[in-house]
PDB file of C-alpha atoms and ligand atoms in Angstrom:
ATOM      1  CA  UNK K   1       0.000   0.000   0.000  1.00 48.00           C
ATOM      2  CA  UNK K   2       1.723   3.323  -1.147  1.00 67.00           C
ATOM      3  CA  UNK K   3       2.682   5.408   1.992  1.00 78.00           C
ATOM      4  CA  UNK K   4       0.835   8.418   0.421  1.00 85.00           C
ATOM      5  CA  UNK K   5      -2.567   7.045   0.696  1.00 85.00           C
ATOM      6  CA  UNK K   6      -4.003   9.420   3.668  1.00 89.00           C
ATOM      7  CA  UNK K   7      -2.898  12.246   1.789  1.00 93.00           C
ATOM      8  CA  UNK K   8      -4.197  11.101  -1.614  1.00 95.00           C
ATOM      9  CA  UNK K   9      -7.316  10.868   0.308  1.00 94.00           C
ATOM     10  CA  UNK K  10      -7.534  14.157   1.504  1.00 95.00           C
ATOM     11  CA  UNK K  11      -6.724  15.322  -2.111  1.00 96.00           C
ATOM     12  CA  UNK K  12      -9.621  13.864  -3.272  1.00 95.00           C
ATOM     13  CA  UNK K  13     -11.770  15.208  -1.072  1.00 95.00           C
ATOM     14  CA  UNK K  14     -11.160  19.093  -1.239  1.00 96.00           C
ATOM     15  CA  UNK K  15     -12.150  21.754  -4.243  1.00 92.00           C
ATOM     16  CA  UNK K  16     -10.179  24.741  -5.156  1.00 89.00           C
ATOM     17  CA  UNK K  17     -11.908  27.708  -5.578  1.00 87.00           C
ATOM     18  CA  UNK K  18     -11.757  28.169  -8.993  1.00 90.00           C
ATOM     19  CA  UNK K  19     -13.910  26.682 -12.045  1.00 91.00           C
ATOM     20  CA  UNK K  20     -14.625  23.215 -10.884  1.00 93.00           C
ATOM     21  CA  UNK K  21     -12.822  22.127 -14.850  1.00 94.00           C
ATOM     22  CA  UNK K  22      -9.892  23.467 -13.443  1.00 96.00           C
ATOM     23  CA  UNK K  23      -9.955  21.831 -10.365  1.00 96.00           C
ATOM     24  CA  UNK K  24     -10.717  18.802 -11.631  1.00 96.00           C
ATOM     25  CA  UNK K  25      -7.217  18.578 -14.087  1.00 96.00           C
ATOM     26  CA  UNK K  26      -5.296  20.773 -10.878  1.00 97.00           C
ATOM     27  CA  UNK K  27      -6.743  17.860  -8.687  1.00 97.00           C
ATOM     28  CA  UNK K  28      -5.630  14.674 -11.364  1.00 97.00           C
ATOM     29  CA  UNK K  29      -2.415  16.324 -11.849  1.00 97.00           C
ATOM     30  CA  UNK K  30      -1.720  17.002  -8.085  1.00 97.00           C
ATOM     31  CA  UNK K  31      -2.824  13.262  -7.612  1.00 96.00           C
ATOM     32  CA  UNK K  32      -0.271  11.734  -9.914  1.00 96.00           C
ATOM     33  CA  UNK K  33       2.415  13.194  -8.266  1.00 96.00           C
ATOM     34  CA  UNK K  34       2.018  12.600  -4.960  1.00 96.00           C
ATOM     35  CA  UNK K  35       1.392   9.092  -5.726  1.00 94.00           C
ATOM     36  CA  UNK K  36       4.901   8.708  -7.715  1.00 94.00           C
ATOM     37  CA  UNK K  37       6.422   9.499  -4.537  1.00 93.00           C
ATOM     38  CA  UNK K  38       7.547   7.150  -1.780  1.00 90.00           C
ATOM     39  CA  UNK K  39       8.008   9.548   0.691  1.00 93.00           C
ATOM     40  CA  UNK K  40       4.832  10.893   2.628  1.00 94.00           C
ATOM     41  CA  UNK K  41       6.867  13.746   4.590  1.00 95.00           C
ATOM     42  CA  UNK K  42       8.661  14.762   1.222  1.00 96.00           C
ATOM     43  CA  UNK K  43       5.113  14.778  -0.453  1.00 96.00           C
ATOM     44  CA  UNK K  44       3.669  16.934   2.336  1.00 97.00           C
ATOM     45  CA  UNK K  45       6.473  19.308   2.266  1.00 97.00           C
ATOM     46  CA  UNK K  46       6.067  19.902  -1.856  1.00 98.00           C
ATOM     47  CA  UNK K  47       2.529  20.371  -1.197  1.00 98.00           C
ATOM     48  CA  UNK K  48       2.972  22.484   1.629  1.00 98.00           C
ATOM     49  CA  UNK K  49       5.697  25.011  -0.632  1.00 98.00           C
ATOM     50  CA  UNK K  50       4.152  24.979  -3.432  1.00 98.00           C
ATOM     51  CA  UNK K  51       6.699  22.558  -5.152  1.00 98.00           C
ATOM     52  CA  UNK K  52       3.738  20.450  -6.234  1.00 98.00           C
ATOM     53  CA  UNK K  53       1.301  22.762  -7.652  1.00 98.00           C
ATOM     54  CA  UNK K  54       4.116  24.584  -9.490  1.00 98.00           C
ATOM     55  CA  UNK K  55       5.411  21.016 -10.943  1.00 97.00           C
ATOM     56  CA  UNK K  56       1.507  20.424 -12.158  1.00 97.00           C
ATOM     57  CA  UNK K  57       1.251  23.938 -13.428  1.00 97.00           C
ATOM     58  CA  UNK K  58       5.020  23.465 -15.432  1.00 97.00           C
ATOM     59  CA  UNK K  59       3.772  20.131 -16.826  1.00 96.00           C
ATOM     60  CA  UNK K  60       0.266  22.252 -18.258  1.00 95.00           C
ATOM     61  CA  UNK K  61       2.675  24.642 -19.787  1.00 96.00           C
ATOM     62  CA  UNK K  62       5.035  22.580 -21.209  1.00 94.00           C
ATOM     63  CA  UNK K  63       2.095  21.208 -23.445  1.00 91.00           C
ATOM     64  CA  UNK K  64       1.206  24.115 -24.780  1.00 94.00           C
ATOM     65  CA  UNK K  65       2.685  25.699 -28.012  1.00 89.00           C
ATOM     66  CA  UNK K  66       0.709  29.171 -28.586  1.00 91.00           C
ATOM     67  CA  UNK K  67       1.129  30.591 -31.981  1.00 92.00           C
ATOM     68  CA  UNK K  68       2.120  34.455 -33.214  1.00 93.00           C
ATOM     69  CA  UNK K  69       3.586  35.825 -30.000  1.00 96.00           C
ATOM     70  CA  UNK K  70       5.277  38.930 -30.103  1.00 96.00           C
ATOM     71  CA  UNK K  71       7.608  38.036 -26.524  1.00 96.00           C
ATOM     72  CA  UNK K  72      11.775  38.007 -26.725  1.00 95.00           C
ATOM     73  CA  UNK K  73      14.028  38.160 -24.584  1.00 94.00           C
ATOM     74  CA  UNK K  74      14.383  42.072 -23.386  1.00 95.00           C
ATOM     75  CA  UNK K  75      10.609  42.895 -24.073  1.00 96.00           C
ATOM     76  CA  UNK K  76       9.708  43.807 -20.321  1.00 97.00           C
ATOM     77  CA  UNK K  77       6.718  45.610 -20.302  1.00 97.00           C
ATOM     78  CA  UNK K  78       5.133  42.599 -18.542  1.00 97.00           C
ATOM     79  CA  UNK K  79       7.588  43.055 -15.852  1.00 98.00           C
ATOM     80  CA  UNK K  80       6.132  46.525 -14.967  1.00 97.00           C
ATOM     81  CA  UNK K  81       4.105  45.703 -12.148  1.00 95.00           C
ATOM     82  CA  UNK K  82       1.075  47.128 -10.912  1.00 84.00           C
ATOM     83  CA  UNK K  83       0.330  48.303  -7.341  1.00 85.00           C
ATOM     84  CA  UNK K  84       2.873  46.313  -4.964  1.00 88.00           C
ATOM     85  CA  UNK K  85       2.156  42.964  -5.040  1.00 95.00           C
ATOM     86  CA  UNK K  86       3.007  42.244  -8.069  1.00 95.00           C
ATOM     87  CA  UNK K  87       1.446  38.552  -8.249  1.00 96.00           C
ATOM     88  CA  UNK K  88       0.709  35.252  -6.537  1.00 97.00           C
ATOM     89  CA  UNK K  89       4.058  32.860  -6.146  1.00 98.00           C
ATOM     90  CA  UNK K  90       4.292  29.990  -3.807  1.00 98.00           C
ATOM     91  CA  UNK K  91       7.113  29.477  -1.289  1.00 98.00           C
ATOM     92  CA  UNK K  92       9.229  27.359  -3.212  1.00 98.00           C
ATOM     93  CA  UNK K  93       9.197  29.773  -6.092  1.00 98.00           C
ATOM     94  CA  UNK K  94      10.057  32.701  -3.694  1.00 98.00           C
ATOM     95  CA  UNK K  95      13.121  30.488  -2.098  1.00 98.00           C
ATOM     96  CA  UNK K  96      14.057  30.269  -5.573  1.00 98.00           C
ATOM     97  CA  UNK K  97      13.756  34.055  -6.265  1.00 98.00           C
ATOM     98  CA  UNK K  98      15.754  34.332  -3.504  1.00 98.00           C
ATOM     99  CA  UNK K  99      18.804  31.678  -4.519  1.00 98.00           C
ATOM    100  CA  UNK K 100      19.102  33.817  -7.844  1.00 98.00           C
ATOM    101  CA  UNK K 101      18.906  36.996  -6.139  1.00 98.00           C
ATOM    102  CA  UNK K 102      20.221  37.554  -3.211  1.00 97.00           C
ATOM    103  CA  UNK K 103      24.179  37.224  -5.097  1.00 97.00           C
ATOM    104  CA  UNK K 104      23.195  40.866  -7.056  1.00 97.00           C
ATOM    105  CA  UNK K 105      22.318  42.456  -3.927  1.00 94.00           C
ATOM    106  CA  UNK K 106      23.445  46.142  -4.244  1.00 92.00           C
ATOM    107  CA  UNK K 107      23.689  46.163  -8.336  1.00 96.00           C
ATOM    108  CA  UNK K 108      21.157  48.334 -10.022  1.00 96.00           C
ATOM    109  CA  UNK K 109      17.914  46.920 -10.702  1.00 97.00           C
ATOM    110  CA  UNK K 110      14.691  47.079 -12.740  1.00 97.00           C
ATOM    111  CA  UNK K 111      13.737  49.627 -10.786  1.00 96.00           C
ATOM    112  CA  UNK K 112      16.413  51.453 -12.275  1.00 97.00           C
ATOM    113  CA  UNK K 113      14.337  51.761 -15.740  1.00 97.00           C
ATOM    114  CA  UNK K 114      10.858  51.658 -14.645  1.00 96.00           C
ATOM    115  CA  UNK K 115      10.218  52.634 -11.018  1.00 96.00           C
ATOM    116  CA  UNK K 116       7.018  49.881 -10.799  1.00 96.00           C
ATOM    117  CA  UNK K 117       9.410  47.532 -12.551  1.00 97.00           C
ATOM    118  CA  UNK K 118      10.280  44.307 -11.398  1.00 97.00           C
ATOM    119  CA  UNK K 119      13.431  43.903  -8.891  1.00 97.00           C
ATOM    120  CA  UNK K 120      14.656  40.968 -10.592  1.00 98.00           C
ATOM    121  CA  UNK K 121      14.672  43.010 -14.131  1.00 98.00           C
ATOM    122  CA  UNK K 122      18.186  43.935 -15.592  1.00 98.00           C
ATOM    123  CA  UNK K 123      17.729  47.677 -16.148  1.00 97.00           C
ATOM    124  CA  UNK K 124      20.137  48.400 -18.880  1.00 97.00           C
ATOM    125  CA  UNK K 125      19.329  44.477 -21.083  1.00 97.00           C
ATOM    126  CA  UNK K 126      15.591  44.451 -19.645  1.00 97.00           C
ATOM    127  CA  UNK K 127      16.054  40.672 -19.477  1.00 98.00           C
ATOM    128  CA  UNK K 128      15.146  38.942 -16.049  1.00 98.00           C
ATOM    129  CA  UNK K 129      18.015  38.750 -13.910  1.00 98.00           C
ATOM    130  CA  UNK K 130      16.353  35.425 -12.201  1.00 98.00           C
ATOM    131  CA  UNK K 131      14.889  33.943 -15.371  1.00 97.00           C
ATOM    132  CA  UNK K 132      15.789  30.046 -14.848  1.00 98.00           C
ATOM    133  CA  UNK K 133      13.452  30.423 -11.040  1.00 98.00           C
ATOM    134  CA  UNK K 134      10.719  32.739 -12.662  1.00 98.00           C
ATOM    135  CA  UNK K 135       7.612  32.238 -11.255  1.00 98.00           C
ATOM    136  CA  UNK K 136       4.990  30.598 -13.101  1.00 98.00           C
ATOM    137  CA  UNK K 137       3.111  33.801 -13.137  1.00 97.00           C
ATOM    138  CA  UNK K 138       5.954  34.742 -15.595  1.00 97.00           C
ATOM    139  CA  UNK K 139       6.059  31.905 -17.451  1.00 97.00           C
ATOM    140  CA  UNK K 140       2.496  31.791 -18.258  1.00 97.00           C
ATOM    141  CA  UNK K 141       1.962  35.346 -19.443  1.00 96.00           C
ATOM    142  CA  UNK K 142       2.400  36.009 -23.072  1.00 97.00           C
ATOM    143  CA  UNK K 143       0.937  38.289 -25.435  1.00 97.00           C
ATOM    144  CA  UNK K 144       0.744  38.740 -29.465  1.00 96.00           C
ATOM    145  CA  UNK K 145       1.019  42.904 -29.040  1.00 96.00           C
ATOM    146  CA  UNK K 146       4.050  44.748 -27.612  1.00 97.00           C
ATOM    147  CA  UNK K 147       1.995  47.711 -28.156  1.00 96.00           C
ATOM    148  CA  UNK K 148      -1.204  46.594 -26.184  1.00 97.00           C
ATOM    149  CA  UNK K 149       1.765  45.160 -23.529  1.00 97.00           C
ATOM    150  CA  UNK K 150       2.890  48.669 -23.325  1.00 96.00           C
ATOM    151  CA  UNK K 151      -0.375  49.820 -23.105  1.00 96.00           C
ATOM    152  CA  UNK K 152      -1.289  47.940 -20.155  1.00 95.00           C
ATOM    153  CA  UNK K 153       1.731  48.733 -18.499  1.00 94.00           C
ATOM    154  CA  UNK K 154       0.382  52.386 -18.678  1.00 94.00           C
ATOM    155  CA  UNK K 155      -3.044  51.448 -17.011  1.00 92.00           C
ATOM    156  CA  UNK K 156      -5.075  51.566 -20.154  1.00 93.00           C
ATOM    157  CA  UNK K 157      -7.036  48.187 -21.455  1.00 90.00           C
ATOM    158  CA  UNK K 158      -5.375  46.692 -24.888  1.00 92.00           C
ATOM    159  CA  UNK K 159      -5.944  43.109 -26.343  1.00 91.00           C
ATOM    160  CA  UNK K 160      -3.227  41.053 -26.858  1.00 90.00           C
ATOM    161  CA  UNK K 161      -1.870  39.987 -23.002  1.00 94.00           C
ATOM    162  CA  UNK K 162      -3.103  37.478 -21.497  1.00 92.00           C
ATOM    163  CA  UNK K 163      -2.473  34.620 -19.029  1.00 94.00           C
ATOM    164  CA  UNK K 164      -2.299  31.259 -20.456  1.00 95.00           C
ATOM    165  CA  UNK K 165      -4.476  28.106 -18.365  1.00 95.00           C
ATOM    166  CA  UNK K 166      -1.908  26.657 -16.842  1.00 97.00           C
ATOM    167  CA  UNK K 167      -1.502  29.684 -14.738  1.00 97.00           C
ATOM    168  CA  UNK K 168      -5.372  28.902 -13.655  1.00 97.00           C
ATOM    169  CA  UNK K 169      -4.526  25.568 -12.607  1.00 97.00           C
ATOM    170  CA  UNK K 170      -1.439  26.196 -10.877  1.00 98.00           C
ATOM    171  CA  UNK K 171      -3.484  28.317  -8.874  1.00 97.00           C
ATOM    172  CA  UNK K 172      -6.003  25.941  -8.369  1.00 97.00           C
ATOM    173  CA  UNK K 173      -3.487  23.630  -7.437  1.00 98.00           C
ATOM    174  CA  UNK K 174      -2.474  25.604  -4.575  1.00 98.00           C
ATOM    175  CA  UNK K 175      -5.987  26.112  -3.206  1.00 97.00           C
ATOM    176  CA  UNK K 176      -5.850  22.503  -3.504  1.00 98.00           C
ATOM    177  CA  UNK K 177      -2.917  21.662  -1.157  1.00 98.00           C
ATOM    178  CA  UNK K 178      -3.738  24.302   1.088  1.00 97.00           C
ATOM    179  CA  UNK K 179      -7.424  22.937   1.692  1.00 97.00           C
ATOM    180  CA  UNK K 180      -6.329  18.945   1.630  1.00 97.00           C
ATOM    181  CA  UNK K 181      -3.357  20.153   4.317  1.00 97.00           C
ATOM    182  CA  UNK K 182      -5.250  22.206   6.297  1.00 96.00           C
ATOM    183  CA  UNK K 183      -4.349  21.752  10.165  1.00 95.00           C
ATOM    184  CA  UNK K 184      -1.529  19.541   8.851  1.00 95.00           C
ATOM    185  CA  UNK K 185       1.068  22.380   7.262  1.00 96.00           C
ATOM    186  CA  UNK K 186       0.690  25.861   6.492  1.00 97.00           C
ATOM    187  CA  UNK K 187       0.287  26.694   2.735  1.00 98.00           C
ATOM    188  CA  UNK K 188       1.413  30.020   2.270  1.00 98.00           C
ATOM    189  CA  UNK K 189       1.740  32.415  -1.058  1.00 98.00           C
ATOM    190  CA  UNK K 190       3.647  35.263  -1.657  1.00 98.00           C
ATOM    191  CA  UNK K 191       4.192  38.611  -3.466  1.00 98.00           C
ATOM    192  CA  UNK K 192       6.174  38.584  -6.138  1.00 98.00           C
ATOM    193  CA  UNK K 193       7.430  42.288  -6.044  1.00 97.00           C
ATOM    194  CA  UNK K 194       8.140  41.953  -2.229  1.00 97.00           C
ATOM    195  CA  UNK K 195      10.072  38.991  -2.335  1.00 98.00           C
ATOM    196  CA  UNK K 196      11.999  40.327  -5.397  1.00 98.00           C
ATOM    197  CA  UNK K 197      12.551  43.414  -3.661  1.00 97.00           C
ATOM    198  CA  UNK K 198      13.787  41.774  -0.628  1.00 98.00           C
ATOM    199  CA  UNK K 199      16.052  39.422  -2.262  1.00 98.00           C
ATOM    200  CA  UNK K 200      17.790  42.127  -4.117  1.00 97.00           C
ATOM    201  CA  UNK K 201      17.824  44.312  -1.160  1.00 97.00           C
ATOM    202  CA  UNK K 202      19.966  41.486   0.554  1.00 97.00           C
ATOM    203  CA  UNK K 203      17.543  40.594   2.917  1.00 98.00           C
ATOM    204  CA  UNK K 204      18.432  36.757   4.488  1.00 98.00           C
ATOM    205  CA  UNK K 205      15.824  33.941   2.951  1.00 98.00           C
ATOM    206  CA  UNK K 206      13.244  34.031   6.471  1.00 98.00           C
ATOM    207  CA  UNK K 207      13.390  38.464   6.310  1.00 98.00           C
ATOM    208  CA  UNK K 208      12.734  37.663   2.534  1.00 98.00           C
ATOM    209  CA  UNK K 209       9.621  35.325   3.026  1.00 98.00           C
ATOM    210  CA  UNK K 210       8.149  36.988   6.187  1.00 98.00           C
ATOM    211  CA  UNK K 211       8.570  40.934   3.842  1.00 98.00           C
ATOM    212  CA  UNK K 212       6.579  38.348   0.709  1.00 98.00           C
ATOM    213  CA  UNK K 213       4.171  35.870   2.880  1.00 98.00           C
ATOM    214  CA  UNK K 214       0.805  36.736   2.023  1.00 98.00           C
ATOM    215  CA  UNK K 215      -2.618  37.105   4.119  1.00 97.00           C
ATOM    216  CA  UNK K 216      -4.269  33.458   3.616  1.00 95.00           C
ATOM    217  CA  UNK K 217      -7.300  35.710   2.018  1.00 96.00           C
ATOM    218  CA  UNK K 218      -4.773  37.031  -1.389  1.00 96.00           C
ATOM    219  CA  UNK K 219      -5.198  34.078  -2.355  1.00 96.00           C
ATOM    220  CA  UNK K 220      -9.013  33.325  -2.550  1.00 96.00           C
ATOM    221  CA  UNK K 221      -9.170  36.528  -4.047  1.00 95.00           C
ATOM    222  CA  UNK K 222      -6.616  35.492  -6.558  1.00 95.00           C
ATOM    223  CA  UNK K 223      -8.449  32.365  -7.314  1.00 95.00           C
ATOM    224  CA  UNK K 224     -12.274  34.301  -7.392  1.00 94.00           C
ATOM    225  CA  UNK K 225     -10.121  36.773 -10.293  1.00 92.00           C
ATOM    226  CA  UNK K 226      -9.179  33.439 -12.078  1.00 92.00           C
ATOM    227  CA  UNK K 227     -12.486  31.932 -12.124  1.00 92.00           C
ATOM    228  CA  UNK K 228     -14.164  35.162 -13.138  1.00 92.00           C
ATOM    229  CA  UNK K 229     -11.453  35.476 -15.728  1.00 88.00           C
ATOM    230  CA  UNK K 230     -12.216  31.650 -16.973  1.00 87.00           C
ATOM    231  CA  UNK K 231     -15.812  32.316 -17.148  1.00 86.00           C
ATOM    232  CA  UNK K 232     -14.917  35.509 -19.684  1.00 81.00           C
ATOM    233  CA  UNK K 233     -13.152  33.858 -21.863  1.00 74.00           C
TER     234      UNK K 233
HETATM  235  S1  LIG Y 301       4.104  39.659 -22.597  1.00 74.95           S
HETATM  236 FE1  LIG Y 301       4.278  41.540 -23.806  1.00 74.95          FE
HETATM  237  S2  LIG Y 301       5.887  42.774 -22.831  1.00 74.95           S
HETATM  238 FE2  LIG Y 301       6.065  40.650 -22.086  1.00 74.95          FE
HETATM  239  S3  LIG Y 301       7.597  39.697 -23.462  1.00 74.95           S
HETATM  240 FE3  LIG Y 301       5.528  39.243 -24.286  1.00 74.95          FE
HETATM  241  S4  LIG Y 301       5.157  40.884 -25.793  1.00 74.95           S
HETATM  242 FE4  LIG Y 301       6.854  41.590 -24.475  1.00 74.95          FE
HETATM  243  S1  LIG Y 302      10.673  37.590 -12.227  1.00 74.95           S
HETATM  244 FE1  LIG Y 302      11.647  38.091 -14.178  1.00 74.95          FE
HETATM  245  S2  LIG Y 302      10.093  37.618 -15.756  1.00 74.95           S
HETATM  246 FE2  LIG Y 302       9.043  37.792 -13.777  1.00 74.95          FE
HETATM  247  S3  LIG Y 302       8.319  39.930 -13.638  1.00 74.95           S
HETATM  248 FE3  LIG Y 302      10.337  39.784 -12.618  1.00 74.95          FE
HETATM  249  S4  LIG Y 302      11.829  40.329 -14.216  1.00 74.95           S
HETATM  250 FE4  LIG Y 302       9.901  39.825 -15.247  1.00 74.95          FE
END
């Protein structure tokens, strides 16, 4: 009998938050990897950071092949972030921020370009400093206009960005793990632009997470955006 049984249980018993589609594939995927590992305390810990939902959210992604985008490398208009949160990351995604970071502390910085840019943005290539651990907020935005990016990144409304559904179940995927956990492990999420921010500030790895760690409500609000989002599109 495999060792992650109670917690494959528990999986299958919780729901998301967002469009019960997406919970259903966040829920398979989230199954199928705990139950290729042997481990039940490694399992809970990649649950508990995120590790898990990020893996099922990379695997979505890495399916995908979305025709006539206009990203390259040193477009950053997506990395001007709004307000100062800057998007939803887990904990393992933020310890990774941190890894590539926290070795340019004190070099200029986005920042340097665009004062609501991203921390981990190289001012004078515009390329991300920290692109290998980029979040999967990153990863899954794309957009077939630079000029609607730019747009956007001015606070107007422009077609062409967009956030592609592996984002949405990476985020379900989280809700998952934090319900099937709950009074097991904490499930925390993070701000991108804080945890960036600290990192390059040289802030140590537990200043970095506690200046990042979310209010448990960001994100049900994140994943009431996504589901209104889904049911838009
Ligand atoms: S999302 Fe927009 S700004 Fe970002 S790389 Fe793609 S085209 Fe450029
Ligand atoms: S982590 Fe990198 S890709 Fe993501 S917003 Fe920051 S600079 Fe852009």
């Amino acid at each position: 009998m495999s060792k992650t049984l109670p917690l494959l249980d528990r999986l299958k018993k919780v729901r998301s938050g967002s469009a019960p589609a997406v919970t259903d594939g966040a829920q398979r995927g989230l199954m199928a990897y705990v139950a290729a590992q042997s481990d039940v305390g490694r399992a809970t810990k990649e649950l508990a950071d995120g590790t898990a939902a990020t893996g099922v959210g990379r695997v979505a992604l890495s399916g995908l092949s979305p025709r006539g985008l206009a990203c390259s490398n040193g477009c950053a208009f997506c990395c001007i972030l709004s307000g100062d949160d800057g998007g939803t990351i887990t904990e393992s995604e933020a310890v990774a921020l941190h890894r590539a970071l926290s070795p340019l502390s004190g070099q200029p910085d986005g920042r340097a370009w665009h004062p609501d840019a991203c921390p981990s943005l190289d001012p004078e290539t515009r390329s991300c400093r920290a692109y290998d651990a980029r979040p999967m907020i990153c990863r899954a935005y794309v957009s077939t206009d630079v000029e609607a990016c730019k747009a956007v990144s001015e606070g107007q409304a422009a077609n062409g960005p967009g956030t592609l559904g592996p984002y949405h179940t990476y985020l379900a995927a989280i809700g998952l793990s934090r319900a099937a956990l709950k009074g097991v492990k904490r499930v925390s999420t993070y701000a991108l632009s804080k945890v960036a921010a600290a990192a390059v500030d040289g802030a140590s790895l537990e200043d970095t997470l506690a200046a990042g760690r979310h209010a448990p409500s960001e994100l049900e609000a994140e994943l009431k955006r996504s589901k209104r989002d889904l049911s838009r599109s």
